[in-house]
mmCIF file of C-alpha atoms and ligand atoms in Angstrom:
data_model
loop_
_atom_site.group_PDB
_atom_site.id
_atom_site.type_symbol
_atom_site.label_atom_id
_atom_site.label_comp_id
_atom_site.label_asym_id
_atom_site.label_seq_id
_atom_site.Cartn_x
_atom_site.Cartn_y
_atom_site.Cartn_z
ATOM 1 C CA MET A 1 137.058 100.661 99.931
ATOM 2 C CA LYS A 2 139.456 101.996 102.539
ATOM 3 C CA GLU A 3 138.017 104.924 104.451
ATOM 4 C CA THR A 4 141.152 106.925 103.579
ATOM 5 C CA GLU A 5 140.130 106.740 99.931
ATOM 6 C CA ILE A 6 136.547 108.098 100.434
ATOM 7 C CA ASP A 7 136.015 111.622 99.378
ATOM 8 C CA TRP A 8 133.738 112.509 102.272
ATOM 9 C CA GLY A 9 132.965 115.954 101.073
ATOM 10 C CA ASN A 10 131.722 114.784 97.651
ATOM 11 C CA LEU A 11 129.496 111.811 98.410
ATOM 12 C CA SER A 12 126.152 111.618 96.651
ATOM 13 C CA PHE A 13 122.983 109.817 97.722
ATOM 14 C CA SER A 14 123.974 106.442 96.388
ATOM 15 C CA TYR A 15 125.067 102.920 97.521
ATOM 16 C CA MET A 16 128.548 102.204 98.569
ATOM 17 C CA LYS A 17 129.691 98.861 99.877
ATOM 18 C CA THR A 18 130.454 98.919 103.620
ATOM 19 C CA ASP A 19 131.927 96.107 105.770
ATOM 20 C CA TYR A 20 128.872 94.432 107.247
ATOM 21 C CA ASN A 21 125.066 94.145 107.219
ATOM 22 C CA VAL A 22 122.916 92.572 109.874
ATOM 23 C CA ARG A 23 120.040 90.107 109.396
ATOM 24 C CA CYS A 24 117.372 88.481 111.482
ATOM 25 C CA THR A 25 114.953 85.792 110.456
ATOM 26 C CA TYR A 26 111.464 85.068 111.717
ATOM 27 C CA LYS A 27 110.823 81.320 111.626
ATOM 28 C CA ASP A 28 108.769 78.763 113.505
ATOM 29 C CA GLY A 29 106.943 81.544 115.208
ATOM 30 C CA LYS A 30 109.921 83.433 116.611
ATOM 31 C CA TRP A 31 112.744 85.827 115.745
ATOM 32 C CA GLY A 32 116.199 84.267 115.634
ATOM 33 C CA GLU A 33 119.524 85.742 116.616
ATOM 34 C CA ILE A 34 120.975 88.845 114.891
ATOM 35 C CA GLU A 35 123.372 87.620 112.202
ATOM 36 C CA VAL A 36 126.310 89.633 110.876
ATOM 37 C CA SER A 37 127.088 89.188 107.218
ATOM 38 C CA ASP A 38 129.744 90.574 104.862
ATOM 39 C CA SER A 39 127.908 89.394 101.792
ATOM 40 C CA GLU A 40 125.979 91.916 99.722
ATOM 41 C CA TYR A 41 123.631 89.144 98.526
ATOM 42 C CA VAL A 42 120.573 87.372 99.922
ATOM 43 C CA PRO A 43 119.882 83.752 99.174
ATOM 44 C CA LEU A 44 116.144 83.572 98.318
ATOM 45 C CA HIS A 45 113.811 80.903 97.215
ATOM 46 C CA ILE A 46 112.508 81.564 93.715
ATOM 47 C CA ALA A 47 108.965 81.414 95.002
ATOM 48 C CA ALA A 48 109.526 83.742 98.022
ATOM 49 C CA SER A 49 106.429 85.849 98.566
ATOM 50 C CA CYS A 50 108.332 89.157 98.390
ATOM 51 C CA LEU A 51 109.294 88.436 94.870
ATOM 52 C CA HIS A 52 105.793 87.652 93.613
ATOM 53 C CA TYR A 53 103.334 89.519 95.751
ATOM 54 C CA GLY A 54 105.332 92.465 97.081
ATOM 55 C CA GLN A 55 105.520 91.540 100.768
ATOM 56 C CA GLU A 56 108.223 94.161 101.489
ATOM 57 C CA SER A 57 108.666 97.210 103.640
ATOM 58 C CA PHE A 58 111.607 99.428 104.402
ATOM 59 C CA GLU A 59 112.841 102.354 106.549
ATOM 60 C CA GLY A 60 115.354 105.087 106.260
ATOM 61 C CA LEU A 61 117.236 106.838 109.090
ATOM 62 C CA LYS A 62 120.656 108.331 109.713
ATOM 63 C CA ALA A 63 123.620 108.272 112.071
ATOM 64 C CA PHE A 64 125.690 111.461 112.392
ATOM 65 C CA ARG A 65 129.211 112.206 113.622
ATOM 66 C CA GLY A 66 128.780 115.136 115.865
ATOM 67 C CA LYS A 67 130.759 118.219 116.647
ATOM 68 C CA ASP A 68 131.959 116.455 119.797
ATOM 69 C CA GLY A 69 133.017 113.391 117.904
ATOM 70 C CA LYS A 70 130.159 111.330 119.205
ATOM 71 C CA VAL A 71 127.840 109.272 116.952
ATOM 72 C CA ARG A 72 124.158 110.198 117.111
ATOM 73 C CA ILE A 73 121.288 108.183 115.813
ATOM 74 C CA PHE A 74 118.211 110.250 115.088
ATOM 75 C CA ARG A 75 114.761 109.120 116.410
ATOM 76 C CA MET A 76 115.141 105.435 115.664
ATOM 77 C CA GLU A 77 112.260 104.432 117.958
ATOM 78 C CA GLU A 78 110.025 106.359 115.582
ATOM 79 C CA ASN A 79 111.353 104.324 112.679
ATOM 80 C CA ALA A 80 110.919 101.151 114.729
ATOM 81 C CA ARG A 81 107.276 101.946 115.315
ATOM 82 C CA ARG A 82 106.601 102.811 111.696
ATOM 83 C CA PHE A 83 108.359 99.582 110.639
ATOM 84 C CA ILE A 84 105.741 97.684 112.764
ATOM 85 C CA ARG A 85 102.881 99.581 111.114
ATOM 86 C CA SER A 86 104.222 98.936 107.673
ATOM 87 C CA ALA A 87 104.628 95.165 108.362
ATOM 88 C CA GLU A 88 101.082 94.963 109.728
ATOM 89 C CA GLY A 89 99.847 96.823 106.603
ATOM 90 C CA VAL A 90 101.078 94.134 104.297
ATOM 91 C CA LYS A 91 100.507 91.197 106.715
ATOM 92 C CA MET A 92 104.094 90.587 107.590
ATOM 93 C CA GLN A 93 105.417 89.680 111.019
ATOM 94 C CA PRO A 94 106.148 92.958 112.887
ATOM 95 C CA MET A 95 109.601 93.200 114.397
ATOM 96 C CA PRO A 96 109.637 94.229 118.130
ATOM 97 C CA GLU A 97 110.846 97.811 118.708
ATOM 98 C CA GLU A 98 113.754 96.813 120.892
ATOM 99 C CA LEU A 99 115.047 94.267 118.488
ATOM 100 C CA PHE A 100 114.867 96.839 115.650
ATOM 101 C CA CYS A 101 116.929 99.351 117.775
ATOM 102 C CA GLU A 102 119.436 96.623 118.701
ATOM 103 C CA MET A 103 120.036 95.833 115.021
ATOM 104 C CA VAL A 104 120.386 99.530 114.181
ATOM 105 C CA ARG A 105 122.991 100.059 116.840
ATOM 106 C CA LYS A 106 124.857 96.947 115.814
ATOM 107 C CA VAL A 107 125.029 97.704 112.090
ATOM 108 C CA VAL A 108 126.147 101.338 112.882
ATOM 109 C CA LYS A 109 128.877 100.126 115.257
ATOM 110 C CA LEU A 110 130.084 97.365 112.823
ATOM 111 C CA ASN A 111 130.553 100.026 110.109
ATOM 112 C CA GLU A 112 131.782 102.836 112.331
ATOM 113 C CA ARG A 113 134.675 103.682 109.920
ATOM 114 C CA PHE A 114 132.092 104.596 107.252
ATOM 115 C CA ILE A 115 130.433 107.318 109.423
ATOM 116 C CA PRO A 116 131.500 110.503 107.725
ATOM 117 C CA PRO A 117 133.561 112.962 109.719
ATOM 118 C CA TYR A 118 131.963 116.056 111.220
ATOM 119 C CA GLY A 119 131.918 119.068 109.024
ATOM 120 C CA THR A 120 131.522 117.256 105.747
ATOM 121 C CA GLY A 121 127.776 117.574 105.803
ATOM 122 C CA ALA A 122 127.635 113.806 105.162
ATOM 123 C CA SER A 123 126.091 111.106 107.273
ATOM 124 C CA LEU A 124 125.604 107.334 107.504
ATOM 125 C CA TYR A 125 122.289 106.261 105.985
ATOM 126 C CA ILE A 126 120.651 103.180 107.542
ATOM 127 C CA ARG A 127 118.368 101.181 105.460
ATOM 128 C CA PRO A 128 116.242 98.482 107.231
ATOM 129 C CA LEU A 129 113.984 96.295 105.155
ATOM 130 C CA GLU A 130 111.685 93.332 105.669
ATOM 131 C CA ILE A 131 110.681 90.685 103.225
ATOM 132 C CA GLY A 132 108.353 87.659 103.175
ATOM 133 C CA ILE A 133 110.657 84.685 102.332
ATOM 134 C CA THR A 134 108.285 81.641 102.443
ATOM 135 C CA ALA A 135 107.914 79.813 99.062
ATOM 136 C CA ARG A 136 104.379 80.476 97.902
ATOM 137 C CA VAL A 137 102.491 80.500 94.656
ATOM 138 C CA GLY A 138 99.077 81.014 96.180
ATOM 139 C CA VAL A 139 98.278 84.584 97.403
ATOM 140 C CA LYS A 140 98.713 84.269 101.142
ATOM 141 C CA PRO A 141 101.026 85.950 103.663
ATOM 142 C CA ALA A 142 104.369 84.258 104.189
ATOM 143 C CA SER A 143 105.055 82.483 107.482
ATOM 144 C CA GLU A 144 108.840 83.305 107.397
ATOM 145 C CA TYR A 145 110.378 86.871 107.263
ATOM 146 C CA MET A 146 113.771 88.335 106.978
ATOM 147 C CA VAL A 147 114.841 91.777 108.198
ATOM 148 C CA ILE A 148 118.033 93.110 106.720
ATOM 149 C CA MET A 149 119.842 96.345 107.651
ATOM 150 C CA LEU A 150 122.427 97.805 105.500
ATOM 151 C CA VAL A 151 124.213 101.156 105.709
ATOM 152 C CA THR A 152 125.928 103.445 103.271
ATOM 153 C CA PRO A 153 127.579 106.882 103.714
ATOM 154 C CA VAL A 154 125.675 109.627 101.970
ATOM 155 C CA GLY A 155 126.392 113.198 101.195
ATOM 156 C CA PRO A 156 124.272 116.263 101.907
ATOM 157 C CA TYR A 157 121.325 116.039 99.517
ATOM 158 C CA PHE A 158 122.077 119.421 97.973
ATOM 159 C CA LYS A 159 125.568 119.583 96.518
ATOM 160 C CA GLU A 160 125.327 123.158 95.549
ATOM 161 C CA GLY A 161 123.777 124.203 98.825
ATOM 162 C CA PHE A 162 120.267 124.685 99.994
ATOM 163 C CA LYS A 163 118.649 125.782 96.715
ATOM 164 C CA PRO A 164 114.886 125.770 95.768
ATOM 165 C CA THR A 165 113.870 123.329 93.012
ATOM 166 C CA LYS A 166 110.906 123.240 90.543
ATOM 167 C CA VAL A 167 108.132 120.622 90.969
ATOM 168 C CA CYS A 168 105.111 119.855 88.973
ATOM 169 C CA MET A 169 101.646 118.598 89.641
ATOM 170 C CA SER A 170 99.034 116.734 87.751
ATOM 171 C CA ARG A 171 95.721 115.019 88.364
ATOM 172 C CA GLU A 172 96.607 112.273 85.876
ATOM 173 C CA TYR A 173 98.785 110.286 88.403
ATOM 174 C CA ASP A 174 98.115 108.813 91.747
ATOM 175 C CA ARG A 175 100.827 107.447 93.985
ATOM 176 C CA VAL A 176 98.474 105.348 96.037
ATOM 177 C CA ALA A 177 94.714 104.633 96.444
ATOM 178 C CA PRO A 178 92.622 106.554 98.945
ATOM 179 C CA LYS A 179 92.340 103.720 101.461
ATOM 180 C CA GLY A 180 95.380 101.948 100.130
ATOM 181 C CA THR A 181 98.993 101.691 101.402
ATOM 182 C CA GLY A 182 99.985 105.389 101.197
ATOM 183 C CA SER A 183 100.416 105.662 104.965
ATOM 184 C CA ILE A 184 102.901 102.825 105.208
ATOM 185 C CA LYS A 185 106.461 102.586 103.843
ATOM 186 C CA VAL A 186 106.275 99.706 101.383
ATOM 187 C CA GLY A 187 108.261 99.272 98.149
ATOM 188 C CA GLY A 188 105.096 98.803 96.109
ATOM 189 C CA ASN A 189 104.258 102.483 96.620
ATOM 190 C CA TYR A 190 107.572 103.419 95.084
ATOM 191 C CA ALA A 191 107.127 101.151 92.117
ATOM 192 C CA ALA A 192 103.692 102.696 91.573
ATOM 193 C CA SER A 193 105.255 106.204 91.593
ATOM 194 C CA LEU A 194 108.036 105.668 89.090
ATOM 195 C CA VAL A 195 106.009 106.535 85.955
ATOM 196 C CA ALA A 196 104.911 109.852 87.405
ATOM 197 C CA GLY A 197 108.397 110.515 88.808
ATOM 198 C CA GLU A 198 110.121 109.916 85.458
ATOM 199 C CA LYS A 199 107.503 112.017 83.717
ATOM 200 C CA ALA A 200 108.398 114.938 86.103
ATOM 201 C CA HIS A 201 112.154 114.436 85.484
ATOM 202 C CA ASP A 202 111.673 114.250 81.649
ATOM 203 C CA LEU A 203 109.866 117.674 81.859
ATOM 204 C CA GLY A 204 112.743 119.169 83.955
ATOM 205 C CA TYR A 205 111.095 119.009 87.377
ATOM 206 C CA SER A 206 112.654 117.430 90.490
ATOM 207 C CA VAL A 207 109.443 115.555 91.542
ATOM 208 C CA MET A 208 105.718 115.210 91.086
ATOM 209 C CA LEU A 209 103.516 116.821 93.682
ATOM 210 C CA TYR A 210 100.516 114.543 94.060
ATOM 211 C CA ILE A 211 96.872 115.709 94.554
ATOM 212 C CA ASP A 212 94.708 113.637 96.867
ATOM 213 C CA PRO A 213 93.554 110.445 95.043
ATOM 214 C CA LYS A 214 89.995 110.577 96.294
ATOM 215 C CA GLU A 215 88.607 114.122 95.570
ATOM 216 C CA LYS A 216 91.473 115.542 93.463
ATOM 217 C CA LYS A 217 91.218 118.765 95.430
ATOM 218 C CA TYR A 218 93.930 118.701 98.137
ATOM 219 C CA LEU A 219 97.688 118.605 98.182
ATOM 220 C CA ASP A 220 99.056 115.183 99.024
ATOM 221 C CA GLU A 221 102.586 113.712 99.006
ATOM 222 C CA CYS A 222 105.433 115.585 97.363
ATOM 223 C CA GLY A 223 107.302 112.925 95.463
ATOM 224 C CA ALA A 224 108.481 110.651 98.256
ATOM 225 C CA ALA A 225 108.408 113.395 100.827
ATOM 226 C CA ASN A 226 105.822 115.319 102.855
ATOM 227 C CA PHE A 227 104.702 118.775 101.758
ATOM 228 C CA PHE A 228 104.562 121.929 103.870
ATOM 229 C CA GLY A 229 103.657 125.530 103.245
ATOM 230 C CA ILE A 230 104.398 128.590 105.376
ATOM 231 C CA ARG A 231 102.281 131.688 105.634
ATOM 232 C CA ASP A 232 101.820 134.375 108.423
ATOM 233 C CA ASN A 233 104.132 132.497 110.865
ATOM 234 C CA LYS A 234 102.044 129.293 110.285
ATOM 235 C CA TYR A 235 103.470 125.939 109.311
ATOM 236 C CA ILE A 236 100.801 124.134 107.320
ATOM 237 C CA THR A 237 101.057 120.462 106.310
ATOM 238 C CA PRO A 238 98.517 118.150 104.766
ATOM 239 C CA ALA A 239 96.508 115.694 106.851
ATOM 240 C CA SER A 240 95.708 112.867 104.547
ATOM 241 C CA GLU A 241 95.251 109.095 104.830
ATOM 242 C CA SER A 242 97.316 108.597 101.710
ATOM 243 C CA ILE A 243 100.421 110.305 103.091
ATOM 244 C CA LEU A 244 103.323 108.624 104.919
ATOM 245 C CA PRO A 245 103.748 110.161 108.379
ATOM 246 C CA SER A 246 107.230 111.605 107.991
ATOM 247 C CA ILE A 247 109.411 111.656 111.051
ATOM 248 C CA THR A 248 111.248 114.711 109.652
ATOM 249 C CA ASN A 249 107.935 116.483 109.307
ATOM 250 C CA LYS A 250 106.940 115.514 112.863
ATOM 251 C CA SER A 251 110.225 116.959 114.045
ATOM 252 C CA LEU A 252 109.948 120.136 112.000
ATOM 253 C CA THR A 253 106.360 120.759 113.254
ATOM 254 C CA GLN A 254 107.799 120.532 116.810
ATOM 255 C CA LEU A 255 110.625 122.878 115.935
ATOM 256 C CA ALA A 256 108.160 125.255 114.324
ATOM 257 C CA GLU A 257 106.231 125.447 117.512
ATOM 258 C CA ASP A 258 109.413 125.900 119.531
ATOM 259 C CA LEU A 259 110.192 128.871 117.289
ATOM 260 C CA GLY A 260 106.773 130.342 117.954
ATOM 261 C CA MET A 261 104.988 129.353 114.840
ATOM 262 C CA THR A 262 101.481 127.909 114.734
ATOM 263 C CA VAL A 263 101.155 124.454 113.196
ATOM 264 C CA GLU A 264 98.175 123.379 111.154
ATOM 265 C CA ARG A 265 97.683 119.765 110.072
ATOM 266 C CA ARG A 266 94.684 119.698 107.669
ATOM 267 C CA HIS A 267 93.517 119.374 104.090
ATOM 268 C CA ILE A 268 95.164 121.993 101.930
ATOM 269 C CA PRO A 269 93.105 122.895 98.884
ATOM 270 C CA VAL A 270 95.220 123.286 95.689
ATOM 271 C CA GLU A 271 94.084 126.975 95.424
ATOM 272 C CA GLU A 272 95.745 127.705 98.704
ATOM 273 C CA LEU A 273 99.117 127.382 96.925
ATOM 274 C CA GLU A 274 98.725 131.035 95.844
ATOM 275 C CA THR A 275 98.810 132.202 99.404
ATOM 276 C CA PHE A 276 102.001 130.621 100.682
ATOM 277 C CA GLU A 277 105.163 132.574 101.331
ATOM 278 C CA GLU A 278 107.336 129.495 101.385
ATOM 279 C CA VAL A 279 106.807 125.886 100.395
ATOM 280 C CA GLY A 280 108.972 122.780 100.646
ATOM 281 C CA ALA A 281 109.229 119.034 100.896
ATOM 282 C CA CYS A 282 110.675 117.156 103.847
ATOM 283 C CA GLY A 283 112.202 113.774 104.598
ATOM 284 C CA THR A 284 115.218 112.072 106.013
ATOM 285 C CA ALA A 285 117.373 112.329 102.895
ATOM 286 C CA ALA A 286 117.337 116.105 102.586
ATOM 287 C CA VAL A 287 115.617 117.312 105.781
ATOM 288 C CA ILE A 288 114.026 120.147 103.782
ATOM 289 C CA SER A 289 113.906 120.567 99.889
ATOM 290 C CA PRO A 290 112.827 124.109 99.380
ATOM 291 C CA ILE A 291 110.466 124.523 96.411
ATOM 292 C CA GLY A 292 110.945 127.603 94.255
ATOM 293 C CA GLU A 293 108.081 126.986 91.734
ATOM 294 C CA ILE A 294 105.170 124.654 91.234
ATOM 295 C CA ASP A 295 103.775 124.151 87.761
ATOM 296 C CA ASP A 296 100.287 122.759 87.320
ATOM 297 C CA LEU A 297 100.663 120.600 84.142
ATOM 298 C CA ASP A 298 96.820 120.275 83.647
ATOM 299 C CA ASN A 299 96.029 124.030 83.357
ATOM 300 C CA GLY A 300 99.395 125.759 82.887
ATOM 301 C CA LYS A 301 99.155 127.634 86.154
ATOM 302 C CA LYS A 302 102.472 128.569 87.885
ATOM 303 C CA TYR A 303 103.045 129.308 91.479
ATOM 304 C CA ILE A 304 106.328 131.129 92.091
ATOM 305 C CA TYR A 305 107.969 131.196 95.607
ATOM 306 C CA SER A 306 111.562 132.133 94.970
ATOM 307 C CA LYS A 307 112.511 134.752 92.502
ATOM 308 C CA ASP A 308 116.126 135.043 93.596
ATOM 309 C CA GLY A 309 116.951 131.289 93.743
ATOM 310 C CA GLN A 310 117.155 131.437 97.566
ATOM 311 C CA ALA A 311 115.169 129.471 100.103
ATOM 312 C CA GLY A 312 112.903 131.374 102.414
ATOM 313 C CA PRO A 313 113.897 132.451 105.937
ATOM 314 C CA TRP A 314 111.670 130.035 107.853
ATOM 315 C CA SER A 315 112.839 127.097 105.705
ATOM 316 C CA VAL A 316 116.365 128.043 106.431
ATOM 317 C CA LYS A 317 115.813 128.472 110.131
ATOM 318 C CA LEU A 318 114.006 125.126 110.526
ATOM 319 C CA TYR A 319 116.606 123.312 108.443
ATOM 320 C CA GLU A 320 119.531 124.709 110.367
ATOM 321 C CA LYS A 321 117.876 123.897 113.674
ATOM 322 C CA LEU A 322 117.222 120.279 112.813
ATOM 323 C CA ARG A 323 120.673 119.800 111.328
ATOM 324 C CA GLY A 324 122.121 121.408 114.391
ATOM 325 C CA ILE A 325 120.413 118.936 116.712
ATOM 326 C CA GLN A 326 121.542 115.963 114.560
ATOM 327 C CA TYR A 327 125.185 117.061 114.558
ATOM 328 C CA GLY A 328 125.288 117.955 118.293
ATOM 329 C CA GLU A 329 125.634 121.747 117.652
ATOM 330 C CA GLU A 330 122.268 122.567 119.244
ATOM 331 C CA PRO A 331 120.824 121.242 122.484
ATOM 332 C CA ASP A 332 118.724 118.179 121.900
ATOM 333 C CA THR A 333 115.906 119.425 124.093
ATOM 334 C CA HIS A 334 113.373 116.781 122.880
ATOM 335 C CA GLY A 335 115.735 113.834 123.421
ATOM 336 C CA TRP A 336 115.706 112.840 119.781
ATOM 337 C CA CYS A 337 119.207 111.546 119.385
ATOM 338 C CA GLU A 338 120.700 108.420 120.862
ATOM 339 C CA ILE A 339 124.415 108.728 121.467
ATOM 340 C CA LEU A 340 126.137 105.475 120.548
ATOM 341 C CA ASP A 341 128.622 104.296 123.137
HETATM 342 C C1 PLP B 415 110.138 107.893 103.857
HETATM 343 C C2 PLP B 415 109.073 108.756 103.249
HETATM 344 C C3 PLP B 415 108.828 110.050 103.686
HETATM 345 C C4 PLP B 415 109.735 110.751 104.621
HETATM 346 O O1 PLP B 415 109.705 110.239 105.896
HETATM 347 P P1 PLP B 415 110.849 110.531 106.905
HETATM 348 O O2 PLP B 415 110.577 109.737 108.122
HETATM 349 O O3 PLP B 415 110.870 111.960 107.236
HETATM 350 O O4 PLP B 415 112.168 110.123 106.267
HETATM 351 C C5 PLP B 415 107.762 110.740 103.121
HETATM 352 N N1 PLP B 415 107.000 110.167 102.193
HETATM 353 C C6 PLP B 415 107.173 108.938 101.746
HETATM 354 C C7 PLP B 415 106.256 108.358 100.777
HETATM 355 C C8 PLP B 415 108.243 108.145 102.218
HETATM 356 O O5 PLP B 415 108.425 106.978 101.799
#
């Protein structure tokens, strides 16, 4: 696809072929050179451990074309560190932070013509992934690994603007086990969430809001995003061992403090839903997805947050602040963006 043919203002969150991806293989006890590929395929042994036993992890981050024309990559060291934790959590070889960042810079530079122009609300999504590639039929970690990074231009998550959606919750589904893999970013968690996710979609909801898998009392992950509630100038987000520590959430809590809010990270009992003024989900894809209504499928209870179809004022403020930093419109006081040279 020529960049002149891309309708930047109407991109969705889906895959588009770009020019190159980068790869790096761990073999004989060391990481090799970064390889550049123009192929969209991976040659894999049919017994590769990722195919049979799920040795896989991934990341998601974005590069933005700023107001000043410069390209900004948002908090990639955080993704690099989480990528290490994920690898360790499924017994894969962790990739050193600096090598991860070098691969990110390289894949963004190689595909620079796919970074959407400023003002379109679009960005370049970067997807790193790691797989175990050793041929194995016995259950044992691989000894060889491959990290691949691909990029694709994506649109703003909300085509019709920043509008609250409806989510549902149910005690009948768990995304992860209490001491399982919930706090790392592995594909298996997503496979395990598809039944609940499709159930929510079939019933007309955007996602399933999970309740903690151990006690079934507290709010947990919201689909594949973190949950937050706002009340009395407080930003409240669940502390749970089955939640993935979102970098967006970490950034929003910092911005909330900057704006004079108090941040609470703790268990949130389901009943507390009644008390929130605003609730939302957060993650790299959308920054904030405001939630207008939560329906409890088990007892028919409904929690309504938006009667007029608009997001709440704190959600709007936090969203605009973070987007502003990513697009170079607001001062990057915390040093979150790396400007690509
Ligand atoms: C990726 C992800 C998030 C969001 O994390 P960000 O770093 O903000 O993109 C939240 N929950 C789950 C389960 C995830 O996989």
